[in-house]
PDB file of C-alpha atoms in Angstrom:
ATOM      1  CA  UNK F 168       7.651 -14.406   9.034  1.00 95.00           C
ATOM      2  CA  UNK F 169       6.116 -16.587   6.467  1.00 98.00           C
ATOM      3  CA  UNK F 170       7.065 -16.383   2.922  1.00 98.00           C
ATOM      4  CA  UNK F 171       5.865 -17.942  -0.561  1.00 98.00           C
ATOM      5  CA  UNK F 172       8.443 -18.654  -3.064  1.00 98.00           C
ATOM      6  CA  UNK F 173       7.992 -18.940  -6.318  1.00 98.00           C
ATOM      7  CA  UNK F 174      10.061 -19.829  -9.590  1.00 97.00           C
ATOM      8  CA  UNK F 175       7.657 -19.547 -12.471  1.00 96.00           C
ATOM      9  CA  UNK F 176       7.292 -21.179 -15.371  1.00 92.00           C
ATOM     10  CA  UNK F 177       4.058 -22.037 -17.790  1.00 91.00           C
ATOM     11  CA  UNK F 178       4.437 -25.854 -17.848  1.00 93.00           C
ATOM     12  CA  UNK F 179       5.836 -26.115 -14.480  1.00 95.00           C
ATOM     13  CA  UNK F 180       6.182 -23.629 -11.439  1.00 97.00           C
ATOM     14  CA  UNK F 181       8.061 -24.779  -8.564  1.00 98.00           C
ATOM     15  CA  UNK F 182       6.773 -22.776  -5.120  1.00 98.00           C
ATOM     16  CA  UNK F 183       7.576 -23.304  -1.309  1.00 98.00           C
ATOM     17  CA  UNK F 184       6.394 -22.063   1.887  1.00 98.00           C
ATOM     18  CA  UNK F 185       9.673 -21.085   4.782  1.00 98.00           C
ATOM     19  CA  UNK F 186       8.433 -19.878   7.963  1.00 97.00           C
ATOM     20  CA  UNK F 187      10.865 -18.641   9.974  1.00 94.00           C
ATOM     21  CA  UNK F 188      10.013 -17.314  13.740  1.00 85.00           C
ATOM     22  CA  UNK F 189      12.121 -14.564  16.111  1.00 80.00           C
ATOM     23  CA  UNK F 190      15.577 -16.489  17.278  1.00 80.00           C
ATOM     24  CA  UNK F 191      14.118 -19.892  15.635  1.00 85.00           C
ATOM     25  CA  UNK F 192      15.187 -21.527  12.175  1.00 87.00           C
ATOM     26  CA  UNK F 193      13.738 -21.543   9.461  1.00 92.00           C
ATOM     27  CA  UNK F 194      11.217 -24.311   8.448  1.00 96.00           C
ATOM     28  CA  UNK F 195       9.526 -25.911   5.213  1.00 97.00           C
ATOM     29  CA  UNK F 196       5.600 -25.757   5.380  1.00 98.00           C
ATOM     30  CA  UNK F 197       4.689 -27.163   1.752  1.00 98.00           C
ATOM     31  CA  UNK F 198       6.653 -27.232  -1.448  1.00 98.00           C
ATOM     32  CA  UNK F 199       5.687 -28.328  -4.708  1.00 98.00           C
ATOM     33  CA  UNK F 200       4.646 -27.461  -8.368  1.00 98.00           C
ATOM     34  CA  UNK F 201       1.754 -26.407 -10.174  1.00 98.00           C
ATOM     35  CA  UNK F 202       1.632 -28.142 -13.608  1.00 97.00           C
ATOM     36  CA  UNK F 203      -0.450 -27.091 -16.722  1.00 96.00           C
ATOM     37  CA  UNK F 204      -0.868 -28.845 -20.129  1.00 93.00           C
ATOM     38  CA  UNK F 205       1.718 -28.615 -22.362  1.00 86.00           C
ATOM     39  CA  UNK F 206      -1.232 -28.488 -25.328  1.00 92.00           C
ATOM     40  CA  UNK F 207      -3.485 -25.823 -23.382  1.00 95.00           C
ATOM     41  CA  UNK F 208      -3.797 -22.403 -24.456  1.00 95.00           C
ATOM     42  CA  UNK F 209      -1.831 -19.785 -22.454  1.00 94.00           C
ATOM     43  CA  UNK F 210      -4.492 -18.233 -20.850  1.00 95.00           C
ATOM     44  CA  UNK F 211      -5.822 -21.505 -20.115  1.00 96.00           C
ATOM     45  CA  UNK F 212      -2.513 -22.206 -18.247  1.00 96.00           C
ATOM     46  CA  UNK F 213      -2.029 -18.514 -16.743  1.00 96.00           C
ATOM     47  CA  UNK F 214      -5.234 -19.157 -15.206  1.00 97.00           C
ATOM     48  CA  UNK F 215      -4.392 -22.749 -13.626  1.00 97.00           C
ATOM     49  CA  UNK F 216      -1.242 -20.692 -12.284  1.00 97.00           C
ATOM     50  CA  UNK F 217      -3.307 -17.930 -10.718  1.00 98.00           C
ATOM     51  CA  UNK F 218      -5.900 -19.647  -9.547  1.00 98.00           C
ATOM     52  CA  UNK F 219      -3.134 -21.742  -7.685  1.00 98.00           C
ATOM     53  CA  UNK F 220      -1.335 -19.191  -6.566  1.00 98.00           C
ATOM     54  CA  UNK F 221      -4.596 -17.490  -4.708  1.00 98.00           C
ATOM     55  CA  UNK F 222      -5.279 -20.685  -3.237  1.00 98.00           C
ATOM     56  CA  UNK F 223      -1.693 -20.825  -1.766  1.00 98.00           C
ATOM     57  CA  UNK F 224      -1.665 -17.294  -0.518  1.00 98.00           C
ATOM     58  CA  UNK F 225      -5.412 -18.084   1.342  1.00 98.00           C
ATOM     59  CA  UNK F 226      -4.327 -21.423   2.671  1.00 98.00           C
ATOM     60  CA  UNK F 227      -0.655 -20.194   4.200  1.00 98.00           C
ATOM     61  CA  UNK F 228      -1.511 -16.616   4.579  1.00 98.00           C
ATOM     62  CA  UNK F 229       2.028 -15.507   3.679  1.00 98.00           C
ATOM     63  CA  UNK F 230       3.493 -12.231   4.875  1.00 98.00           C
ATOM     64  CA  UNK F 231       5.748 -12.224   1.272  1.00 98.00           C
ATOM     65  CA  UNK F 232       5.445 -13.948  -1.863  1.00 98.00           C
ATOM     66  CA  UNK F 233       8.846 -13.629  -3.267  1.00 98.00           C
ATOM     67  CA  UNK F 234       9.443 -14.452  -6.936  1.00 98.00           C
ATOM     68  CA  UNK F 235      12.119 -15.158  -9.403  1.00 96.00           C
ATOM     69  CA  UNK F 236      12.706 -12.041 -11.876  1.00 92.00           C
ATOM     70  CA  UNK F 237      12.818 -12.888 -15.228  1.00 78.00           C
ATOM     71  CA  UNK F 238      16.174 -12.960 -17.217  1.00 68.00           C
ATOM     72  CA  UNK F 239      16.567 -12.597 -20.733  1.00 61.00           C
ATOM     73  CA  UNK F 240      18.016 -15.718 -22.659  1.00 62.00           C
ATOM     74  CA  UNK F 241      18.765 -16.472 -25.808  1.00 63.00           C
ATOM     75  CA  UNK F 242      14.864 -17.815 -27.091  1.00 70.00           C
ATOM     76  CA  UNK F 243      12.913 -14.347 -26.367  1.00 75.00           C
ATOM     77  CA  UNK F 244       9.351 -16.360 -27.087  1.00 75.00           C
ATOM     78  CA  UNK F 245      10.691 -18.036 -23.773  1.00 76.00           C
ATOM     79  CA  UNK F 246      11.650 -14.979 -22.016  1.00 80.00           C
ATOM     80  CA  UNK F 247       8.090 -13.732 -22.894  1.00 84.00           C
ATOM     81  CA  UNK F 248       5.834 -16.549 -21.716  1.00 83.00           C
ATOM     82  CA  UNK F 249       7.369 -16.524 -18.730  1.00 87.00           C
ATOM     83  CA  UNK F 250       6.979 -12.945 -18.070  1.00 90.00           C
ATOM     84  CA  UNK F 251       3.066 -13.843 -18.606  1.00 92.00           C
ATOM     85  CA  UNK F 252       3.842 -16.414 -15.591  1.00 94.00           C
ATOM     86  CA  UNK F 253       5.141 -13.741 -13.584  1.00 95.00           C
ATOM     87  CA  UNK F 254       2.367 -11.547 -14.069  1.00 95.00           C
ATOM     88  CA  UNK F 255      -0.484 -13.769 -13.167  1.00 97.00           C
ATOM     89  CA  UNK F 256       1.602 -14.688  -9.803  1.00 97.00           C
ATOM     90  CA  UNK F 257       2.165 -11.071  -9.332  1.00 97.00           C
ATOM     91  CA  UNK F 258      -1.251 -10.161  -9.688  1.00 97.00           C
ATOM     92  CA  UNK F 259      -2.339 -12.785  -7.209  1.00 98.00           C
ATOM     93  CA  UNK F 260      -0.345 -11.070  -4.712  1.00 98.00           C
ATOM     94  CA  UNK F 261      -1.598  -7.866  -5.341  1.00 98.00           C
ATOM     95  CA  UNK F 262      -4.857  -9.172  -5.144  1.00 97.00           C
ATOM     96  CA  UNK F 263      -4.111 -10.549  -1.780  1.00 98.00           C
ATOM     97  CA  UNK F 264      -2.491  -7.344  -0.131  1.00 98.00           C
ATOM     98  CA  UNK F 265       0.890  -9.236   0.029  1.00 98.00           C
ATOM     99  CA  UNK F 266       3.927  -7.782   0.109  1.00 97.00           C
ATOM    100  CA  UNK F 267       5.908  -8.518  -3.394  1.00 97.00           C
ATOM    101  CA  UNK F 268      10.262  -8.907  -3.356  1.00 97.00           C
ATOM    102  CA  UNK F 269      11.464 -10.039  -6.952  1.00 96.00           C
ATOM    103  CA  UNK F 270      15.376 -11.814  -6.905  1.00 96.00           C
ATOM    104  CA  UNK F 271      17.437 -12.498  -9.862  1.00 94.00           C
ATOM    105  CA  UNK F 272      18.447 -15.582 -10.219  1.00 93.00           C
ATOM    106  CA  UNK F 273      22.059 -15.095  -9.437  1.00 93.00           C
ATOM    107  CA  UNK F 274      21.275 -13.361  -6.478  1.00 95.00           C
ATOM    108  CA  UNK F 275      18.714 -16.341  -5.340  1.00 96.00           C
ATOM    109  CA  UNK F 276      22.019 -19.049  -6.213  1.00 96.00           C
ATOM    110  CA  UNK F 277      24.192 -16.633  -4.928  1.00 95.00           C
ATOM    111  CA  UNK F 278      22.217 -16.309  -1.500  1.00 95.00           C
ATOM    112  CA  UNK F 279      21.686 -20.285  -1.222  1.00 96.00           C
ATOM    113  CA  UNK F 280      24.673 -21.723  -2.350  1.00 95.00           C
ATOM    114  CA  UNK F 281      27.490 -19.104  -2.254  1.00 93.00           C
ATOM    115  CA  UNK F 282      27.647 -18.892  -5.867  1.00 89.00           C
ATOM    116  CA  UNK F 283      25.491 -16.953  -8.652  1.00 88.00           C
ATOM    117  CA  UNK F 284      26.634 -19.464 -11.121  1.00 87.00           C
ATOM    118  CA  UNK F 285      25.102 -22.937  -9.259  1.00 92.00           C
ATOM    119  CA  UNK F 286      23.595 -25.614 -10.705  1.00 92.00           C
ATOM    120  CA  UNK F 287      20.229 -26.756  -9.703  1.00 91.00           C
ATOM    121  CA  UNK F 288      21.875 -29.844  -7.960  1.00 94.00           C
ATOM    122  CA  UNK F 289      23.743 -27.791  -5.749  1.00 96.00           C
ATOM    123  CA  UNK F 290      20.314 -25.477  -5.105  1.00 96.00           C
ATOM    124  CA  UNK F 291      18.432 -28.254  -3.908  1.00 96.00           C
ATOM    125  CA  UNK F 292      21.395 -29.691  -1.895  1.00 96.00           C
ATOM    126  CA  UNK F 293      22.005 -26.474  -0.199  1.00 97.00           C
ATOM    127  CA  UNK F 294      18.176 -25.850   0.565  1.00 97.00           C
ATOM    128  CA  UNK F 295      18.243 -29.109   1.954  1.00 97.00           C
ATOM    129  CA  UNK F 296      21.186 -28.084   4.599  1.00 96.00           C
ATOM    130  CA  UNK F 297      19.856 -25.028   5.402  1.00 95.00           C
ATOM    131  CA  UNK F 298      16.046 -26.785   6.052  1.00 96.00           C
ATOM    132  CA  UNK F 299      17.777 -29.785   8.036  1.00 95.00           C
ATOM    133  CA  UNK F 300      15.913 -31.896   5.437  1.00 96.00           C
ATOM    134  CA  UNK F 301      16.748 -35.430   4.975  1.00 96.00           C
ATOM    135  CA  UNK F 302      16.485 -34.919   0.877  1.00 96.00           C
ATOM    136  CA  UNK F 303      16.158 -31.899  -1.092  1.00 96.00           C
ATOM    137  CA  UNK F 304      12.580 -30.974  -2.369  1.00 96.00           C
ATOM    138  CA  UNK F 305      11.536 -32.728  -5.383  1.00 95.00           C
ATOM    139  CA  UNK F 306      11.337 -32.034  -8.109  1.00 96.00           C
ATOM    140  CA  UNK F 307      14.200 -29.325  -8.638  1.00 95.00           C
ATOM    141  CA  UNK F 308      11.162 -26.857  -9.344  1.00 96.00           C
ATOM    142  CA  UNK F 309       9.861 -27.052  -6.364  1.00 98.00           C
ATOM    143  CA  UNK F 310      13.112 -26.808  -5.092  1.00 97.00           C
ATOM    144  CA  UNK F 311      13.726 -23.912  -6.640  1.00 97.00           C
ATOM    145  CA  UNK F 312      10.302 -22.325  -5.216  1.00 98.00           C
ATOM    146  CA  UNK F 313      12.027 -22.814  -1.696  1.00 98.00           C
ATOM    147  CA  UNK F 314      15.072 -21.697  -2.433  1.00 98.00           C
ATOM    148  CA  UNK F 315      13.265 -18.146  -3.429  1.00 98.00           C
ATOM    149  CA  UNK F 316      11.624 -18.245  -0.384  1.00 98.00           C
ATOM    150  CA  UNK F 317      14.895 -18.588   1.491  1.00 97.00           C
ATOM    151  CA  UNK F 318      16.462 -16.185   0.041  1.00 97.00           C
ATOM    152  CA  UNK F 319      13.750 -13.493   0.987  1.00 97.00           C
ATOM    153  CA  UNK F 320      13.907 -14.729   4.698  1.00 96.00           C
ATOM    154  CA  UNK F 321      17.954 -14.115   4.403  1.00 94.00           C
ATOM    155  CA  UNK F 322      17.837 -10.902   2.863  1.00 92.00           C
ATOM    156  CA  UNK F 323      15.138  -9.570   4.902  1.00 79.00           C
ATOM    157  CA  UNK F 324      18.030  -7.790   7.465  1.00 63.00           C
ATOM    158  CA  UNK F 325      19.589  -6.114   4.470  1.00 60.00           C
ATOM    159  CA  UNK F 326      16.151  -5.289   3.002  1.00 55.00           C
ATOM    160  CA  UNK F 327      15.616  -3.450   6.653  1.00 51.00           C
ATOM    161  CA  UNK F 328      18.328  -1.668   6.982  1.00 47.00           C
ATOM    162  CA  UNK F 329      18.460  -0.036   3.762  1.00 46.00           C
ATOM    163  CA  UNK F 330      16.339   2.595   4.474  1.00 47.00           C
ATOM    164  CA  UNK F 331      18.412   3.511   7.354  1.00 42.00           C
ATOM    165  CA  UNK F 332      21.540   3.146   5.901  1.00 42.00           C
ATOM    166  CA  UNK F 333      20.034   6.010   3.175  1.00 42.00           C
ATOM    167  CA  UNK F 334      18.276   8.150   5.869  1.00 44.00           C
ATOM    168  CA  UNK F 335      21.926   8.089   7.798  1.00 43.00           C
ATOM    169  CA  UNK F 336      23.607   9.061   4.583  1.00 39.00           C
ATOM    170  CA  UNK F 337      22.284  11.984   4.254  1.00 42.00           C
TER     171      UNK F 337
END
């Protein structure tokens, strides 16, 4: 299974591309970040983002594109702009047929690192383990991006057997 991760973000989105294959481990295709101007309009920038996104999804073909959920914070103007972010790479993926899992970011540090409360140091390190990589992915964005795309790959058992688990409930 291959998957696109993707931590958005208007000036910066970190993505990566995991592949992992029956009874192999997982391994990094391509990480890295789409940038956009910090003085562009938005939908100048939202359409950098999707037009990057499409070309991802076409170049890797990914069976998911998994994507950080958006969290409120305390600057709402934030919380907004990025849910514009999330759209755009959401409609990309619609666009493209592929399957769409959202993770909150506690679940995403959580399912990395062991703890919903990491730091981003600790995210790269740990994606860095778990790829055998000799550094983590740079910058932490992009880091991030793979770290998404891990956590999709290591929930996908779970993810599975939840319809069973409902279907035996019953």
């Amino acid at each position: 299974m291959r998957v696109l991760g993707i931590d958005p973000g208007t000036a910066v989105m970190g993505y990566g591309v995991v592949e992992r294959g029956a009874g192999r481990p997982c391994r990094l295709l391509e990480c890295g970040t789409l940038t956009t101007g910090a003085r562009d309009p938005l939908p100048s920038r939202l359409r950098v983002l999707h037009d990057g996104v499409t070309a991802l999804i076409a170049r890797h073909t990914p069976d998911a594109v998994a994507v950080e959920s958006a969290f409120y914070g305390k600057n709402v103007r934030t919380t907004v702009v990025l849910s514009h972010a999330r759209g755009v790479i959401l409609l990309a993926a619609e666009m493209a047929g592929v399957e769409i899992a959202e993770y909150s970011p506690a679940v995403i540090k959580k399912t990395v690192v062991g703890r919903g409360a990491a730091m981003k140091a600790q995210v790269g390190y740990m994606v860095a383990q778990l790829l055998r990589l000799k550094a983590p992915p740079s910058p932490s964005d992009a880091a991030d991006g793979v770290a998404v795309a891990i956590t999709h790959l290591m929930m996908m058992p779970q993810r599975l057997a939840l319809p069973h688990q409902i279907a035996a409930s019953r």
